[in-house]
mmCIF file of C-alpha atoms in Angstrom:
data_model
loop_
_atom_site.group_PDB
_atom_site.id
_atom_site.type_symbol
_atom_site.label_atom_id
_atom_site.label_comp_id
_atom_site.label_asym_id
_atom_site.label_seq_id
_atom_site.Cartn_x
_atom_site.Cartn_y
_atom_site.Cartn_z
ATOM 1 C CA MET Z 1 206.785 -47.486 -35.586
ATOM 2 C CA THR Z 2 204.943 -43.977 -33.696
ATOM 3 C CA GLU Z 3 201.481 -43.897 -35.227
ATOM 4 C CA LYS Z 4 201.103 -40.059 -36.993
ATOM 5 C CA ILE Z 5 198.417 -37.867 -35.988
ATOM 6 C CA ARG Z 6 195.912 -36.680 -38.847
ATOM 7 C CA VAL Z 7 195.185 -33.285 -38.057
ATOM 8 C CA ASN Z 8 191.713 -31.728 -39.324
ATOM 9 C CA TYR Z 9 192.542 -28.225 -41.368
ATOM 10 C CA ASP Z 10 189.152 -28.158 -42.272
ATOM 11 C CA ILE Z 11 188.213 -26.950 -38.655
ATOM 12 C CA PRO Z 12 189.527 -23.654 -37.833
ATOM 13 C CA THR Z 13 192.099 -23.120 -35.115
ATOM 14 C CA PHE Z 14 192.902 -19.634 -35.299
ATOM 15 C CA THR Z 15 191.802 -16.415 -35.954
ATOM 16 C CA ILE Z 16 193.370 -13.956 -38.278
ATOM 17 C CA VAL Z 17 193.271 -10.329 -37.611
ATOM 18 C CA PRO Z 18 194.087 -7.638 -40.066
ATOM 19 C CA HIS Z 19 196.356 -4.978 -38.677
ATOM 20 C CA TRP Z 20 194.571 -2.343 -39.439
ATOM 21 C CA VAL Z 21 191.852 -4.000 -37.142
ATOM 22 C CA ALA Z 22 195.083 -4.618 -34.745
ATOM 23 C CA ASP Z 23 195.768 -0.772 -35.006
ATOM 24 C CA LEU Z 24 192.122 0.649 -34.407
ATOM 25 C CA VAL Z 25 190.863 -0.978 -31.584
ATOM 26 C CA LYS Z 26 191.251 -1.369 -27.861
ATOM 27 C CA PRO Z 27 192.450 -4.644 -25.866
ATOM 28 C CA THR Z 28 189.207 -5.621 -25.005
ATOM 29 C CA GLU Z 29 188.252 -5.152 -28.247
ATOM 30 C CA LEU Z 30 190.580 -6.791 -29.830
ATOM 31 C CA ALA Z 31 190.326 -9.963 -27.393
ATOM 32 C CA ALA Z 32 186.503 -9.821 -28.293
ATOM 33 C CA TYR Z 33 187.226 -9.451 -32.158
ATOM 34 C CA VAL Z 34 189.402 -13.159 -31.466
ATOM 35 C CA VAL Z 35 186.723 -14.449 -29.627
ATOM 36 C CA LEU Z 36 183.901 -14.114 -32.265
ATOM 37 C CA GLY Z 37 186.653 -15.431 -35.341
ATOM 38 C CA LYS Z 38 186.881 -18.759 -32.901
ATOM 39 C CA TYR Z 39 183.073 -19.081 -34.138
ATOM 40 C CA ALA Z 40 183.085 -17.462 -37.168
ATOM 41 C CA ASP Z 41 182.799 -19.694 -40.689
ATOM 42 C CA ASN Z 42 185.713 -19.461 -42.415
ATOM 43 C CA VAL Z 43 184.216 -17.894 -45.593
ATOM 44 C CA THR Z 44 181.734 -15.933 -44.741
ATOM 45 C CA LYS Z 45 183.023 -14.719 -41.275
ATOM 46 C CA GLU Z 46 179.577 -14.733 -40.051
ATOM 47 C CA CYS Z 47 178.627 -15.890 -36.183
ATOM 48 C CA TRP Z 48 176.010 -15.821 -33.675
ATOM 49 C CA PRO Z 49 176.765 -17.225 -30.463
ATOM 50 C CA SER Z 50 175.316 -15.978 -27.441
ATOM 51 C CA LEU Z 51 176.343 -13.134 -24.988
ATOM 52 C CA ASN Z 52 177.431 -15.416 -22.088
ATOM 53 C CA THR Z 53 179.623 -17.603 -24.437
ATOM 54 C CA ILE Z 54 181.608 -14.319 -25.551
ATOM 55 C CA ALA Z 55 181.449 -13.244 -22.068
ATOM 56 C CA LYS Z 56 182.494 -16.550 -20.721
ATOM 57 C CA ASP Z 57 185.474 -16.869 -23.904
ATOM 58 C CA LEU Z 58 186.637 -13.370 -22.966
ATOM 59 C CA GLY Z 59 186.518 -13.567 -19.488
ATOM 60 C CA ARG Z 60 184.719 -10.375 -18.785
ATOM 61 C CA SER Z 61 181.670 -9.075 -17.366
ATOM 62 C CA LYS Z 62 178.336 -8.942 -19.476
ATOM 63 C CA THR Z 63 178.333 -5.192 -19.513
ATOM 64 C CA ALA Z 64 182.276 -5.276 -20.000
ATOM 65 C CA THR Z 65 181.733 -7.473 -23.196
ATOM 66 C CA ILE Z 66 178.700 -5.734 -24.648
ATOM 67 C CA SER Z 67 180.726 -2.250 -24.563
ATOM 68 C CA ALA Z 68 183.637 -4.168 -26.675
ATOM 69 C CA ILE Z 69 181.276 -5.755 -28.887
ATOM 70 C CA LYS Z 70 179.764 -1.888 -29.370
ATOM 71 C CA GLY Z 71 183.369 -0.273 -29.677
ATOM 72 C CA LEU Z 72 183.683 -2.717 -32.576
ATOM 73 C CA GLU Z 73 180.826 -2.095 -34.172
ATOM 74 C CA ASP Z 74 181.265 1.942 -33.513
ATOM 75 C CA LYS Z 75 184.950 1.383 -35.515
ATOM 76 C CA GLY Z 76 183.640 -0.680 -38.437
ATOM 77 C CA VAL Z 77 185.298 -3.672 -38.019
ATOM 78 C CA LEU Z 78 181.998 -5.730 -37.172
ATOM 79 C CA LYS Z 79 178.368 -5.682 -38.735
ATOM 80 C CA ILE Z 80 175.616 -6.623 -35.724
ATOM 81 C CA THR Z 81 172.246 -7.701 -37.371
ATOM 82 C CA LYS Z 82 169.757 -8.155 -34.860
ATOM 83 C CA ARG Z 83 167.410 -11.304 -35.101
ATOM 84 C CA LYS Z 84 163.850 -12.345 -34.023
ATOM 85 C CA ASN Z 85 162.881 -15.649 -33.723
ATOM 86 C CA THR Z 86 159.999 -17.769 -35.009
ATOM 87 C CA LYS Z 87 157.973 -16.209 -31.960
ATOM 88 C CA GLY Z 88 159.234 -13.135 -32.388
ATOM 89 C CA ASP Z 89 161.457 -12.590 -29.282
ATOM 90 C CA TRP Z 90 164.485 -10.927 -29.573
ATOM 91 C CA ASP Z 91 167.198 -13.888 -30.889
ATOM 92 C CA ARG Z 92 171.115 -13.980 -30.856
ATOM 93 C CA ASN Z 93 172.636 -11.073 -32.501
ATOM 94 C CA HIS Z 94 174.203 -12.099 -35.965
ATOM 95 C CA TYR Z 95 177.309 -10.962 -36.189
ATOM 96 C CA THR Z 96 179.901 -10.398 -39.157
ATOM 97 C CA LEU Z 97 183.526 -9.817 -39.091
ATOM 98 C CA ILE Z 98 185.098 -7.226 -41.181
ATOM 99 C CA ILE Z 99 188.373 -8.351 -42.794
ATOM 100 C CA ASN Z 100 188.984 -5.580 -45.766
ATOM 101 C CA GLU Z 101 189.032 -1.908 -44.297
ATOM 102 C CA GLY Z 102 187.230 -0.406 -47.465
ATOM 103 C CA SER Z 103 183.915 -2.825 -46.454
ATOM 104 C CA LYS Z 104 183.756 -0.818 -43.423
ATOM 105 C CA GLU Z 105 182.162 2.169 -45.526
ATOM 106 C CA ASN Z 106 179.534 -0.509 -46.124
ATOM 107 C CA LEU Z 107 178.373 -0.499 -42.482
ATOM 108 C CA THR Z 108 177.172 3.226 -42.775
ATOM 109 C CA THR Z 109 173.973 2.184 -44.453
ATOM 110 C CA PRO Z 110 171.024 2.213 -42.690
ATOM 111 C CA SER Z 111 169.364 -1.778 -42.621
ATOM 112 C CA LYS Z 112 165.429 -2.295 -41.780
ATOM 113 C CA GLU Z 113 166.097 -4.336 -38.586
ATOM 114 C CA ASN Z 114 169.286 -2.191 -37.384
ATOM 115 C CA THR Z 115 170.234 1.472 -37.053
ATOM 116 C CA THR Z 116 173.956 1.356 -37.863
ATOM 117 C CA THR Z 117 176.971 3.727 -37.469
ATOM 118 C CA GLY Z 118 177.458 6.956 -39.635
ATOM 119 C CA SER Z 119 180.564 8.624 -40.544
ATOM 120 C CA LYS Z 120 184.058 8.531 -38.404
ATOM 121 C CA GLU Z 121 183.739 11.969 -37.156
ATOM 122 C CA ASN Z 122 180.096 10.784 -35.807
ATOM 123 C CA LEU Z 123 180.475 7.829 -34.190
ATOM 124 C CA THR Z 124 177.059 6.508 -32.397
ATOM 125 C CA LEU Z 125 176.545 3.440 -30.500
ATOM 126 C CA THR Z 126 173.127 1.784 -31.739
ATOM 127 C CA ARG Z 127 169.936 -0.470 -30.781
ATOM 128 C CA PRO Z 128 166.740 -0.919 -33.017
ATOM 129 C CA ASN Z 129 165.376 2.420 -33.606
ATOM 130 C CA ILE Z 130 167.852 4.431 -31.311
ATOM 131 C CA THR Z 131 170.971 6.122 -32.150
ATOM 132 C CA LYS Z 132 173.074 7.466 -29.354
ATOM 133 C CA PRO Z 133 175.218 10.313 -30.084
ATOM 134 C CA THR Z 134 178.646 9.485 -28.314
ATOM 135 C CA GLU Z 135 179.890 11.617 -26.117
ATOM 136 C CA LEU Z 136 182.304 12.521 -23.156
ATOM 137 C CA TYR Z 137 180.621 11.087 -19.852
ATOM 138 C CA SER Z 138 180.389 14.963 -17.912
ATOM 139 C CA LYS Z 139 178.834 15.891 -14.824
ATOM 140 C CA LYS Z 140 175.971 16.636 -15.897
ATOM 141 C CA ILE Z 141 175.504 13.513 -17.693
ATOM 142 C CA GLN Z 142 176.420 11.383 -14.587
ATOM 143 C CA ASN Z 143 173.870 13.532 -12.930
ATOM 144 C CA SER Z 144 171.417 12.863 -15.227
ATOM 145 C CA TYR Z 145 171.953 8.761 -14.687
ATOM 146 C CA LYS Z 146 172.196 9.201 -11.192
ATOM 147 C CA ASP Z 147 168.832 10.649 -10.929
ATOM 148 C CA MET Z 148 167.015 7.949 -13.244
ATOM 149 C CA ILE Z 149 168.538 5.302 -11.533
ATOM 150 C CA VAL Z 150 167.044 6.736 -8.228
ATOM 151 C CA GLU Z 151 163.721 7.377 -9.909
ATOM 152 C CA VAL Z 152 163.234 4.177 -11.182
ATOM 153 C CA CYS Z 153 164.418 1.924 -8.108
ATOM 154 C CA ARG Z 154 162.176 4.115 -5.986
ATOM 155 C CA LEU Z 155 165.455 4.956 -3.601
ATOM 156 C CA GLN Z 156 165.146 6.608 -0.360
ATOM 157 C CA LYS Z 157 167.605 7.739 2.420
ATOM 158 C CA ILE Z 158 170.550 6.590 0.333
ATOM 159 C CA THR Z 159 173.936 6.015 2.391
ATOM 160 C CA GLN Z 160 177.475 7.507 0.884
ATOM 161 C CA ASN Z 161 178.280 4.004 0.102
ATOM 162 C CA GLN Z 162 175.030 3.358 -1.721
ATOM 163 C CA TRP Z 163 175.945 6.806 -3.673
ATOM 164 C CA GLY Z 164 179.135 5.079 -4.829
ATOM 165 C CA GLN Z 165 177.517 2.021 -5.894
ATOM 166 C CA ILE Z 166 174.986 4.245 -8.147
ATOM 167 C CA GLU Z 167 177.905 6.416 -9.401
ATOM 168 C CA ASN Z 168 179.403 2.991 -10.247
ATOM 169 C CA THR Z 169 176.044 1.668 -11.838
ATOM 170 C CA ALA Z 170 175.797 4.902 -14.035
ATOM 171 C CA LYS Z 171 179.407 4.947 -15.461
ATOM 172 C CA GLN Z 172 179.031 1.351 -16.661
ATOM 173 C CA LEU Z 173 175.582 1.234 -17.864
ATOM 174 C CA PHE Z 174 177.089 5.020 -19.882
ATOM 175 C CA ASN Z 175 179.965 2.571 -21.255
ATOM 176 C CA ALA Z 176 177.457 -0.240 -22.335
ATOM 177 C CA GLY Z 177 175.402 2.212 -24.412
ATOM 178 C CA VAL Z 178 172.239 2.550 -22.515
ATOM 179 C CA THR Z 179 171.197 5.809 -22.671
ATOM 180 C CA VAL Z 180 169.267 7.632 -19.837
ATOM 181 C CA GLU Z 181 165.735 7.040 -21.606
ATOM 182 C CA GLU Z 182 166.217 3.389 -21.793
ATOM 183 C CA ILE Z 183 166.923 2.986 -18.574
ATOM 184 C CA PRO Z 184 162.874 2.966 -17.307
ATOM 185 C CA ILE Z 185 162.562 0.198 -20.333
ATOM 186 C CA LEU Z 186 165.079 -1.683 -18.636
ATOM 187 C CA ALA Z 187 163.558 -1.553 -15.135
ATOM 188 C CA LYS Z 188 159.955 -2.629 -16.593
ATOM 189 C CA ASN Z 189 161.528 -5.324 -18.444
ATOM 190 C CA ILE Z 190 163.507 -6.734 -15.244
ATOM 191 C CA VAL Z 191 160.266 -6.323 -13.062
ATOM 192 C CA LEU Z 192 158.378 -8.152 -15.816
ATOM 193 C CA SER Z 193 160.895 -11.164 -15.941
ATOM 194 C CA TYR Z 194 162.056 -11.212 -12.200
ATOM 195 C CA GLY Z 195 159.362 -9.466 -10.329
ATOM 196 C CA GLU Z 196 159.800 -6.665 -8.606
ATOM 197 C CA SER Z 197 161.876 -7.285 -5.854
ATOM 198 C CA ALA Z 198 164.696 -7.866 -8.391
ATOM 199 C CA LEU Z 199 164.838 -4.547 -9.059
ATOM 200 C CA ASN Z 200 167.978 -2.256 -7.868
ATOM 201 C CA HIS Z 201 170.892 -0.502 -9.133
ATOM 202 C CA ARG Z 202 172.800 -3.719 -9.473
ATOM 203 C CA SER Z 203 170.336 -5.589 -11.275
ATOM 204 C CA LEU Z 204 169.712 -2.384 -14.280
ATOM 205 C CA LEU Z 205 173.536 -3.342 -14.636
ATOM 206 C CA ASN Z 206 173.407 -6.844 -14.588
ATOM 207 C CA HIS Z 207 170.613 -7.286 -16.968
ATOM 208 C CA THR Z 208 171.131 -4.927 -19.676
ATOM 209 C CA GLU Z 209 170.183 -7.481 -22.441
ATOM 210 C CA LEU Z 210 166.559 -6.995 -21.148
ATOM 211 C CA ILE Z 211 166.614 -4.108 -22.862
ATOM 212 C CA GLU Z 212 165.400 -5.850 -25.754
ATOM 213 C CA GLY Z 213 162.277 -7.399 -24.112
ATOM 214 C CA ALA Z 214 161.478 -9.387 -20.856
ATOM 215 C CA LYS Z 215 162.062 -12.270 -20.572
ATOM 216 C CA THR Z 216 158.700 -14.824 -21.035
ATOM 217 C CA ARG Z 217 157.982 -15.794 -17.590
ATOM 218 C CA LYS Z 218 155.634 -19.321 -16.840
ATOM 219 C CA PRO Z 219 152.280 -18.914 -14.298
ATOM 220 C CA LYS Z 220 154.224 -20.255 -11.413
ATOM 221 C CA ASP Z 221 157.021 -17.636 -11.657
ATOM 222 C CA PHE Z 222 154.095 -14.553 -11.601
ATOM 223 C CA LYS Z 223 152.490 -16.789 -8.102
ATOM 224 C CA LYS Z 224 155.972 -17.202 -6.708
ATOM 225 C CA ALA Z 225 156.683 -13.519 -7.428
ATOM 226 C CA LEU Z 226 152.996 -12.341 -5.996
ATOM 227 C CA ASP Z 227 153.493 -14.431 -2.860
ATOM 228 C CA GLN Z 228 156.982 -13.088 -2.121
ATOM 229 C CA ASN Z 229 155.333 -9.734 -2.676
ATOM 230 C CA ASN Z 230 152.502 -10.295 -0.216
ATOM 231 C CA LEU Z 231 154.864 -11.352 2.114
ATOM 232 C CA GLU Z 232 157.057 -8.575 2.084
ATOM 233 C CA ARG Z 233 154.053 -6.101 2.425
ATOM 234 C CA TRP Z 234 152.825 -8.316 5.180
ATOM 235 C CA ALA Z 235 156.690 -7.833 7.206
ATOM 236 C CA ASN Z 236 156.354 -3.736 6.278
ATOM 237 C CA GLU Z 237 152.940 -3.478 8.139
ATOM 238 C CA GLN Z 238 154.105 -5.083 11.071
#
């Protein structure tokens, strides 16, 4: 006799995507919506997976993942609530998938923890206490990003190949919702987290999560960074 396999239907094995959501969002944003649905509560549609987890399931970089999530928020199909842990450090975001189309209008009311999007005519990319209007990536904006990257990274004698990399970083930072004014903050937190040697135009792109604050470092980490800086300084003086 063949044994029947019992299926536990209490465990969600699929994600329901409303038609209005599928019609509104881009392919990558739709994939991000499905990934979040994988972790969402069946009733409340709430979840809080880490950015690394979402990016891994999505099969995209952190920057592309952040861009997709922000796109979902901008279009009113996802509510993002910033959270802090008991130590006061920024914790994983709290996500709520929007199922009913009318519910997205509720996201226009500002909360104490997060500045939310406005009307459809004035979509915004948001971070705590910062609202960035959506705008086209013009040559002027590109230059402002490039200039700030060069300034914070203290770059000199830049080669043509490096300029190409800087231009690529500038555009991806813009697409990820990182403003020009946030780049110095990001650079500072990278140095605080990993040391001066870790700061370059690539790390600005790879550690956009540090806009929310530097990672806590142990005393031995500071000693290691100091030793490395002293070694580099000695080498440059020879």
